[in-house]
Coordinates of C-alpha atoms in Angstrom, one line a residue:
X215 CA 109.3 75.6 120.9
X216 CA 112.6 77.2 119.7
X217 CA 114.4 75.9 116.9
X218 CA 117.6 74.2 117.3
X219 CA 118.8 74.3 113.7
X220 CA 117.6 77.3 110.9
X221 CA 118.5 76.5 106.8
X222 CA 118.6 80.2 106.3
X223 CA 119.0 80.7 102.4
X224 CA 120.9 83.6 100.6
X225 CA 121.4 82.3 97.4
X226 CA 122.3 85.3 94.9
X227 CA 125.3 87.2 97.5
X228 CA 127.0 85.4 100.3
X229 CA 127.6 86.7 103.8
X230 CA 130.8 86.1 103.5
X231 CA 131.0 89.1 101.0
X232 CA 132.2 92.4 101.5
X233 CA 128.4 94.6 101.9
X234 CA 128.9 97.5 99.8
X235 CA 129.9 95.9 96.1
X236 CA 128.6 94.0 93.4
X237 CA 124.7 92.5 95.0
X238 CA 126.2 92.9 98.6
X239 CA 124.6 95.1 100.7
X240 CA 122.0 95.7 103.8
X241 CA 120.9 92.0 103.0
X242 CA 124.4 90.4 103.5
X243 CA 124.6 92.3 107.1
X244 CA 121.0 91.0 108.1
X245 CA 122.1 87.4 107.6
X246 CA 125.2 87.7 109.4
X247 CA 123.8 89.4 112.2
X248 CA 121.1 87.8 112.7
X249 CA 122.9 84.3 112.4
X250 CA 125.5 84.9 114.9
X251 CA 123.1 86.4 117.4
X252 CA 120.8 83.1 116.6
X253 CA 123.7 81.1 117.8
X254 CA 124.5 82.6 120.8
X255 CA 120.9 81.8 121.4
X256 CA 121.6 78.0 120.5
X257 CA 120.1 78.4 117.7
X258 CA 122.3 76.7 114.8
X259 CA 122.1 78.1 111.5
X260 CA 123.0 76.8 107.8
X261 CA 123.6 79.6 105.3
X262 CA 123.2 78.4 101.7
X263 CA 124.6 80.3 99.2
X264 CA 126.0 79.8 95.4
X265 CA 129.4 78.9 94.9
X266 CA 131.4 81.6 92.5
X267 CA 134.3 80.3 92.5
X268 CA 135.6 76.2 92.3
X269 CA 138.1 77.2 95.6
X270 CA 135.0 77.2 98.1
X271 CA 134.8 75.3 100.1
X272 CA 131.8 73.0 100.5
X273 CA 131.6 74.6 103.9
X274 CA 132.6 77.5 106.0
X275 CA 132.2 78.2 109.6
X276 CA 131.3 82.0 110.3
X277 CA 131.1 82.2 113.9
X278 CA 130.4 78.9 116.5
X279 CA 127.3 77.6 115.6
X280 CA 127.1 79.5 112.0
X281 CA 128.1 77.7 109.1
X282 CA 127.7 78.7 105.5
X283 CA 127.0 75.9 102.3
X284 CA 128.7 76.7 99.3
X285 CA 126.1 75.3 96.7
X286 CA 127.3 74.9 92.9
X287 CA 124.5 76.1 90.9
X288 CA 125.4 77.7 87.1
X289 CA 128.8 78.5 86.0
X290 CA 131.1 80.2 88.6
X291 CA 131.6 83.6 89.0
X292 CA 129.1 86.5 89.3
X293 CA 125.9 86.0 87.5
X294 CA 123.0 88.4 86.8
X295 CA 120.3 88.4 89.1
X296 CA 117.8 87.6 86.6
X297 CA 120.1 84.8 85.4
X298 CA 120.3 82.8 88.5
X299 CA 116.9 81.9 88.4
X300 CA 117.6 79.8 85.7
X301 CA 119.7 77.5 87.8
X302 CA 117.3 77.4 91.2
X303 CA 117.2 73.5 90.4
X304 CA 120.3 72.7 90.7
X305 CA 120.7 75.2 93.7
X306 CA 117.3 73.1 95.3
X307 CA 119.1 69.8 95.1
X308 CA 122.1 70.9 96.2
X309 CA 120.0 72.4 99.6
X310 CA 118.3 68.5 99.4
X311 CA 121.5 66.8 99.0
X312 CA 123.6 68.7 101.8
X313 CA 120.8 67.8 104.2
X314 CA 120.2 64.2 103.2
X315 CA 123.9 63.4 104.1
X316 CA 123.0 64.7 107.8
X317 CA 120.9 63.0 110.4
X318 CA 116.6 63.0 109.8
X319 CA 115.1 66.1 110.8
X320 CA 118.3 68.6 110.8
X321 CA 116.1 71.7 110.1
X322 CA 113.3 72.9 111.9
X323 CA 112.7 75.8 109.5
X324 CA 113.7 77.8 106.4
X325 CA 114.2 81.2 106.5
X326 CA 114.8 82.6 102.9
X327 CA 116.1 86.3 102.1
X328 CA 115.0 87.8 99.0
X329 CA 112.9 86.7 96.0
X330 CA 115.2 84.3 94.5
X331 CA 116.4 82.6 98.1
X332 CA 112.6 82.0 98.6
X333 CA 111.4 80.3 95.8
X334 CA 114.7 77.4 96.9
X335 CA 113.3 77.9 100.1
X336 CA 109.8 77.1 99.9
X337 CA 110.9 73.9 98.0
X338 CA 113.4 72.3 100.2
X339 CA 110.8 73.4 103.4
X340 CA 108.4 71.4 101.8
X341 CA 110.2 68.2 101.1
X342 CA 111.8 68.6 105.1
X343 CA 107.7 69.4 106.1
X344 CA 109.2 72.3 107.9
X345 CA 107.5 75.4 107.9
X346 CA 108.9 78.3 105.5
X347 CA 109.7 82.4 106.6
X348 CA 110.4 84.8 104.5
X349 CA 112.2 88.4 104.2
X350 CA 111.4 89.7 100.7
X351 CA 114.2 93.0 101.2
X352 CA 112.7 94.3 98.2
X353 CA 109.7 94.0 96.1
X354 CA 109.6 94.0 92.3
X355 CA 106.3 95.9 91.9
X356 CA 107.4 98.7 94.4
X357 CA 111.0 99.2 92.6
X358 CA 109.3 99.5 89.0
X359 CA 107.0 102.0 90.9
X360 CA 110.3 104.0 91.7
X361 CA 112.3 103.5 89.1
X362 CA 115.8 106.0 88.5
X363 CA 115.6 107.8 85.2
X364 CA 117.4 105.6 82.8
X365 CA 117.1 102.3 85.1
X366 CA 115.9 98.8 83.7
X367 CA 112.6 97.8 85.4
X368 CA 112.2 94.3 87.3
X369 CA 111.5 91.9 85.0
X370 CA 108.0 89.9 84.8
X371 CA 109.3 86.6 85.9
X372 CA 110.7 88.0 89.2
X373 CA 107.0 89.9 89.7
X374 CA 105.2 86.6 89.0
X375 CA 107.7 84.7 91.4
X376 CA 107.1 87.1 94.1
X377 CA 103.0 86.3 93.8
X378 CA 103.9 82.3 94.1
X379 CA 105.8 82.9 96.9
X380 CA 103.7 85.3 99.1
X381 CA 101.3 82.6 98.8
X382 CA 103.9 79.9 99.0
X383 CA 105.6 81.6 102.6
X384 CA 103.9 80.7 105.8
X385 CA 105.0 83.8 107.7
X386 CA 106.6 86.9 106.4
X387 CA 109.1 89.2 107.8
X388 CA 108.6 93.2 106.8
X389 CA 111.2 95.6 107.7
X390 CA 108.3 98.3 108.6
X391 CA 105.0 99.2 108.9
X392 CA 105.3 100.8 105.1
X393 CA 106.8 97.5 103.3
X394 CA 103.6 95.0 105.3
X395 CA 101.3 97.4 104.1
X396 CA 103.1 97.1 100.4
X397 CA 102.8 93.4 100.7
X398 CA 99.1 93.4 101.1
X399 CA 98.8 96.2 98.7
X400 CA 101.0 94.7 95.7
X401 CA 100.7 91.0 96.9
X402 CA 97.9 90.4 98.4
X403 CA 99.7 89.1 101.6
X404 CA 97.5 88.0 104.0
X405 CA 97.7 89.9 107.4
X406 CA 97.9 86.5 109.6
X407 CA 101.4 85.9 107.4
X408 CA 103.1 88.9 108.3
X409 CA 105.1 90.3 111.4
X410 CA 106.9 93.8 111.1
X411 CA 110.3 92.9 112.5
X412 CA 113.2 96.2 111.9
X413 CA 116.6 95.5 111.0
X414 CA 119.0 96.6 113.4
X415 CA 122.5 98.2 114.2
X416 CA 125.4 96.5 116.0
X417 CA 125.6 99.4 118.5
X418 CA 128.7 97.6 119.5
X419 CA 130.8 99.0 116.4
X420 CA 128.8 101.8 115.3
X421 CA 129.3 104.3 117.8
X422 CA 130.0 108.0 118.6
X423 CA 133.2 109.4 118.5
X424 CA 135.0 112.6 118.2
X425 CA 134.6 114.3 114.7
X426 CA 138.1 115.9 114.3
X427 CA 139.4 113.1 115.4
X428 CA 137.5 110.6 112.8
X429 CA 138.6 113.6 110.2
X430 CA 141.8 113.0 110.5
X431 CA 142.1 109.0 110.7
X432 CA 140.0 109.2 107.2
X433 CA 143.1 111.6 106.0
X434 CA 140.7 114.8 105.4
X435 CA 141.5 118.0 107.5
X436 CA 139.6 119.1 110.5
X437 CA 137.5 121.8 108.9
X438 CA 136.2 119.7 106.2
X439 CA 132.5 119.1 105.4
X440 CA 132.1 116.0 104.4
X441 CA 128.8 114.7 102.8
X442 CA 128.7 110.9 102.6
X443 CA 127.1 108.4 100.8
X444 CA 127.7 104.7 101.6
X445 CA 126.1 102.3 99.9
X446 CA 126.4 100.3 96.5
X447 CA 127.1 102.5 93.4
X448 CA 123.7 102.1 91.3
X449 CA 120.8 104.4 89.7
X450 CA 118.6 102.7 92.3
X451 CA 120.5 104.4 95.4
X452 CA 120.7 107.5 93.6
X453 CA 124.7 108.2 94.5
X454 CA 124.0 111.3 91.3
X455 CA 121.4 113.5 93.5
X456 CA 123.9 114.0 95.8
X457 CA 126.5 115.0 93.3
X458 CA 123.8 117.5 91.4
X459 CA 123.4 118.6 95.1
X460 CA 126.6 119.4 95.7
X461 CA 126.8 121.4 92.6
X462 CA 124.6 123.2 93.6
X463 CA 125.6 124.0 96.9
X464 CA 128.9 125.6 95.3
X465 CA 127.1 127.4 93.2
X466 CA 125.0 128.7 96.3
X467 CA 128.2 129.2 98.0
X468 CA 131.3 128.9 96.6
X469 CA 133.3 129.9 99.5
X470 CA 132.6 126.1 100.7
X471 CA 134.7 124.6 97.9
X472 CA 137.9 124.4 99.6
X473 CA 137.0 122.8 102.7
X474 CA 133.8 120.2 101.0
X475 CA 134.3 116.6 100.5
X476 CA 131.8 114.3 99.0
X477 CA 132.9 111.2 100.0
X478 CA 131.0 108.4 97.8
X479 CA 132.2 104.9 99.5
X480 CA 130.5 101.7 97.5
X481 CA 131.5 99.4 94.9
X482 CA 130.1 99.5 91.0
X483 CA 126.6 97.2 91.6
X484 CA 123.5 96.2 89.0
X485 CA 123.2 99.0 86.5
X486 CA 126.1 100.6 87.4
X487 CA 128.6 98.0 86.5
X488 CA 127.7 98.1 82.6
X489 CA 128.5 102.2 83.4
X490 CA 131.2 102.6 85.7
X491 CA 132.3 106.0 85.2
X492 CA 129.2 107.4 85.3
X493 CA 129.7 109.3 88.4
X494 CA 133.2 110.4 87.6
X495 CA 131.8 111.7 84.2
X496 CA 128.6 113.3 85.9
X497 CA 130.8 115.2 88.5
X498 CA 133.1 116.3 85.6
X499 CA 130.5 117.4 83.3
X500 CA 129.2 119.5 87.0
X501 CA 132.4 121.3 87.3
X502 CA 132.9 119.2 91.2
X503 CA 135.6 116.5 90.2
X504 CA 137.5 118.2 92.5
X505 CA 135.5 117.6 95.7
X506 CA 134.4 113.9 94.9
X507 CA 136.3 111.4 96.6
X508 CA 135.5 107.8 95.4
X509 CA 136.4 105.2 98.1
X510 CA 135.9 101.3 98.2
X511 CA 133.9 99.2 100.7
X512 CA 135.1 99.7 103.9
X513 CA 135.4 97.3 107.1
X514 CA 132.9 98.4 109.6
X515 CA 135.3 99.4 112.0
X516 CA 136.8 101.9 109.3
X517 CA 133.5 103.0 108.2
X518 CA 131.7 103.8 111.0
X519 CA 135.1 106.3 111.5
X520 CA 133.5 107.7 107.7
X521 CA 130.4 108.7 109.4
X522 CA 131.3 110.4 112.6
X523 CA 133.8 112.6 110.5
X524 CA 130.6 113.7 108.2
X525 CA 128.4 116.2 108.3
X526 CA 125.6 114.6 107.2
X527 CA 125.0 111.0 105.7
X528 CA 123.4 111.4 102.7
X529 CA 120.7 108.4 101.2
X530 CA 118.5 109.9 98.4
X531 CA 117.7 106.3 97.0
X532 CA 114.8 105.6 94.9
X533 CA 113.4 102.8 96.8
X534 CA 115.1 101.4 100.0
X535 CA 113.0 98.5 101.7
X536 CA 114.7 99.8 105.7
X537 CA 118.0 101.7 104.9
X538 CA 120.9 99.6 107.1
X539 CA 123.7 102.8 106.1
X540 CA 121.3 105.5 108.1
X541 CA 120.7 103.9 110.8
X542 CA 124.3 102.8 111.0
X543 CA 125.0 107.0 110.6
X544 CA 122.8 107.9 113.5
X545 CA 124.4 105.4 115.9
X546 CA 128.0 107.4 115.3
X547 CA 126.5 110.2 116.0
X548 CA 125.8 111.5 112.2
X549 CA 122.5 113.1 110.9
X550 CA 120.9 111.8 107.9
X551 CA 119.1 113.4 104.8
X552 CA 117.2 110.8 103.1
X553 CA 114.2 110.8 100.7
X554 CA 111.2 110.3 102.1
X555 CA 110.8 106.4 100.8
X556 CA 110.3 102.9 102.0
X557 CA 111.2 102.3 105.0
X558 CA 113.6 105.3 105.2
X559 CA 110.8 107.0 107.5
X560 CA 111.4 104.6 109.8
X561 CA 115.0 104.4 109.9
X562 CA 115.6 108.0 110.2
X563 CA 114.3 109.6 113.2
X564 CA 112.5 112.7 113.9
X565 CA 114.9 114.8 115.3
X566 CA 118.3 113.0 114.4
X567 CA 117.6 113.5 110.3
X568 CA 116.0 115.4 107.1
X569 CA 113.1 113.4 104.9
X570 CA 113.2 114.8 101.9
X571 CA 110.3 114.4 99.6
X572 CA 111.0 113.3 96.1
X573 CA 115.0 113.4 94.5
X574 CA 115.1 117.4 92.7
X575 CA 118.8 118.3 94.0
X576 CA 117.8 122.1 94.9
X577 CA 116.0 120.5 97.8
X578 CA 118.7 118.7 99.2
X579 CA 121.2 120.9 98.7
X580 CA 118.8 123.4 100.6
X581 CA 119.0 121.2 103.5
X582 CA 122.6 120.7 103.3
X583 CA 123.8 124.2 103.1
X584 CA 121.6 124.9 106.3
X585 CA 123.1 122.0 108.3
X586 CA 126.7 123.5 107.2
X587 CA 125.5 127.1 107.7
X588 CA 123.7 126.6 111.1
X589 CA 126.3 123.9 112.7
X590 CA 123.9 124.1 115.8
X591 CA 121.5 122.7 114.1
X592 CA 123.8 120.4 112.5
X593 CA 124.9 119.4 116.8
X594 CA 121.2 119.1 118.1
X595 CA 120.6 116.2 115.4
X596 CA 123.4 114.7 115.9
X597 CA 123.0 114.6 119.7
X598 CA 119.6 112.9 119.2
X599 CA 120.8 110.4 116.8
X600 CA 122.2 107.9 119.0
X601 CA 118.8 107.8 120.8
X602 CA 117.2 106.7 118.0
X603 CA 119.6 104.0 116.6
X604 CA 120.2 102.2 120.5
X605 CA 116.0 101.6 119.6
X606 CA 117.3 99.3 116.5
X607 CA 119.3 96.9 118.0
X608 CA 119.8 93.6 116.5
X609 CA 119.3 91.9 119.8
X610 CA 116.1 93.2 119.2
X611 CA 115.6 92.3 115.8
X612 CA 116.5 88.5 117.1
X613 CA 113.9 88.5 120.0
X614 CA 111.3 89.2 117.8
X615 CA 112.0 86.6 115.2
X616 CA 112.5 83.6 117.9
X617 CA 109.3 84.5 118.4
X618 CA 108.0 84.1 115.2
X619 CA 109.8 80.7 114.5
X620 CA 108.5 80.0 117.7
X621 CA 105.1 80.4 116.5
X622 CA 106.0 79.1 113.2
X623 CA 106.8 75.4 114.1
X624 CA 104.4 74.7 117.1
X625 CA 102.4 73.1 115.6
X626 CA 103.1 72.8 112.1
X627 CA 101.5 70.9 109.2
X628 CA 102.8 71.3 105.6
X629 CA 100.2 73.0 103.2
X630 CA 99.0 69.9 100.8
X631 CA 101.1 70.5 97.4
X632 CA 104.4 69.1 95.3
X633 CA 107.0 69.3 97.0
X634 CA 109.0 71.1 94.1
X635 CA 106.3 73.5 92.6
X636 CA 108.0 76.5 93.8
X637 CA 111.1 75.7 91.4
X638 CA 108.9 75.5 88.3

């Protein structure tokens, strides 16, 4: 039976955000994707989200058939991660009240995205006796297990509301074969709960193109090597190996500084907004100010023209539950160098990228300097990637989660318990 109406729930960032800044990232393009490809499915979808700001309004339509619920929940304006779960009862009612004022039965299903969206989630699925899915993005246990030198560890509460709601969820979504096997390992997930769905790529925007050509529209000259990172500017993502590599790579070769770029395009996120020159000061302190460019979240249209002028698309995060930014890379035609984490191995393929095991900057500069030094090398990666991203899709991604809700609500029986637990 397929769903007619999802209450998908992204309570801490809103897909109406700019991905890229502040908590907005691979999570805020998975809803938004996934939503609007739900709809043209006739599948109706209900985004709830906290309101930041008293201007919301109560409601927004994304895209036909895609609307998103501005909840109030706390004091407007962004709050810490770890303080929003302070005010998941208020968010709750707000789910409970928005759905009351609607005709019996609205939602078939609750699809919650990330820790905190969950544990609403599994509360308002209960009261509805609709059965609950959830994406966890990333895990608690496995960031602490990873953490960047200098980076806060997850706190307890989260790592005890992730056990609830593993047990809470009726199905679970993994991004990859490496994050189902973390749920079972760190959670005890059962294997009947989870289905290894991959994010995809709209293959629609993120496409090849001319590199010269890109070079130029980005305002760099045609010669330029241009290492890239895209992404949100934290310890987590690890924007500093690259600059350490970088470093490096001048001092390997200093005949490169006048034509490399590292282009670093993100905005200040966690961590990194209580130290927002950190970069700047890092680079400084390196003796490579002069090759960093810092640029802000881009549209997608602009940004996929920041991969196909790069060399290489660099992602040497710490953790990284799928890694949206390389597959994105690959479909424009862009190698990637990542480290060998998460569910990086999956995104990057064989022979369109670089795994690099563990974060020393030697290493990747090694692997830089040989994809600048070697530009066939540099070609027959890039000529693969494409292959591999048109494999990540989001139609893709969709077909395999109808099929889960499908599973998921025929037939469906609410597991015995009060219908708020999860909030306490």
């Amino acid at each position: 039976m397929l769903p007619s109406r999802v209450a998908t729930v992204s309570l801490h960032t809103s897909p109406l955000d700019q991905p890229g800044t502040g908590d907005a990232g691979g999570l805020n393009v998975y809803v938004v994707e996934v939503a609007r490809r739900m709809a043209e499915r006739g599948v109706a979808v209900d985004v709830f989200t906290r309101a930041t700001s008293p201007d919301l309004p109560p409601v927004v339509e994304l895209a036909p058939g895609v609307s998103v619920r501005h909840l109030a929940a706390g004091p407007y304006g962004h709050l810490d991660k770890n303080t929003l779960a302070e005010y998941l009862c208020p968010f709750i009612f707000g789910m409970l009240r928005a759905e009351a004022r609607e005709e019996p039965g609205r939602y078939d299903l609750v699809h919650g995205h990330y820790w905190l969206s969950g544990k609403a989630g599994v509360a308002a699925a209960r009261r509805w006796n609709v059965p609950m899915v959830q994406t966890m993005h990333t895990m608690a246990r496995v960031k602490n297990a990873a953490l960047a030198e200098g980076d806060l560890p997850e706190p307890d509460a989260r790592v005890r509301g992730e056990d609830q709601l593993v047990h809470q969820a009726d199905r679970l979504i993994a991004n990859t074969d490496d994050e189902a096997r973390q749920l079972k390992e760190h959670y005890a997930a059962r294997d009947h709960q989870i289905s290894v769905i991959p994010p995809g790529v709209d293959l629609d925007v993120f496409t090849p193109g001319p590199r010269r050509a890109a070079l130029e529209r980005i305002g760099l000259a045609p010669d330029t090597e241009l290492l890239l990172f895209v992404g949100r500017v934290q310890r987590l993502k690890a924007p500093d190996v690259l600059v350490r590599a970088a470093a490096r790579l001048l001092e390997r070769d200093p005949s490169l500084r006048s034509r490399l770029v590292v282009g670093v395009v993100g905005g200040l996120s966690g961590g990194g907004m209580s130290e927002p020159r950190m970069l700047a000061d890092l680079a400084r302190s390196l003796g490579v100010a002069d090759v960093i460019r810092m640029e802000p979240p881009q549209t997608r249209e602009r940004l996929a023209d920041y991969y196909r002028a790069a060399t290489a698309t660099v992602v040497p995060s710490h953790s990284e539950s799928f890694g949206l930014v390389a597959v994105e890379s690959q479909a424009c035609g862009t190698p990637v160098v990542a480290a060998r984490v998460g569910g990086l191995a999956t995104a990057v393929g064989e022979r369109s990228g670089v795994l690099v095991d563990g974060h020393d900057p030697a290493d990747y500069a090694a692997v830089l300097h040989r994809l600048i030094a070697e530009p066939g090398r540099r070609d027959r990666l890039a000529e693969a990637a494409p292959e591999h991203a048109a494999t990540l899709g989001w139609d893709r991604t969709v077909d395999d989660l109808l099929d889960v809700y499908r599973a998921s609500i025929t037939p469906y029986a609410a597991p015995a318990g009060l219908p708020l637990a999860a909030a306490r």
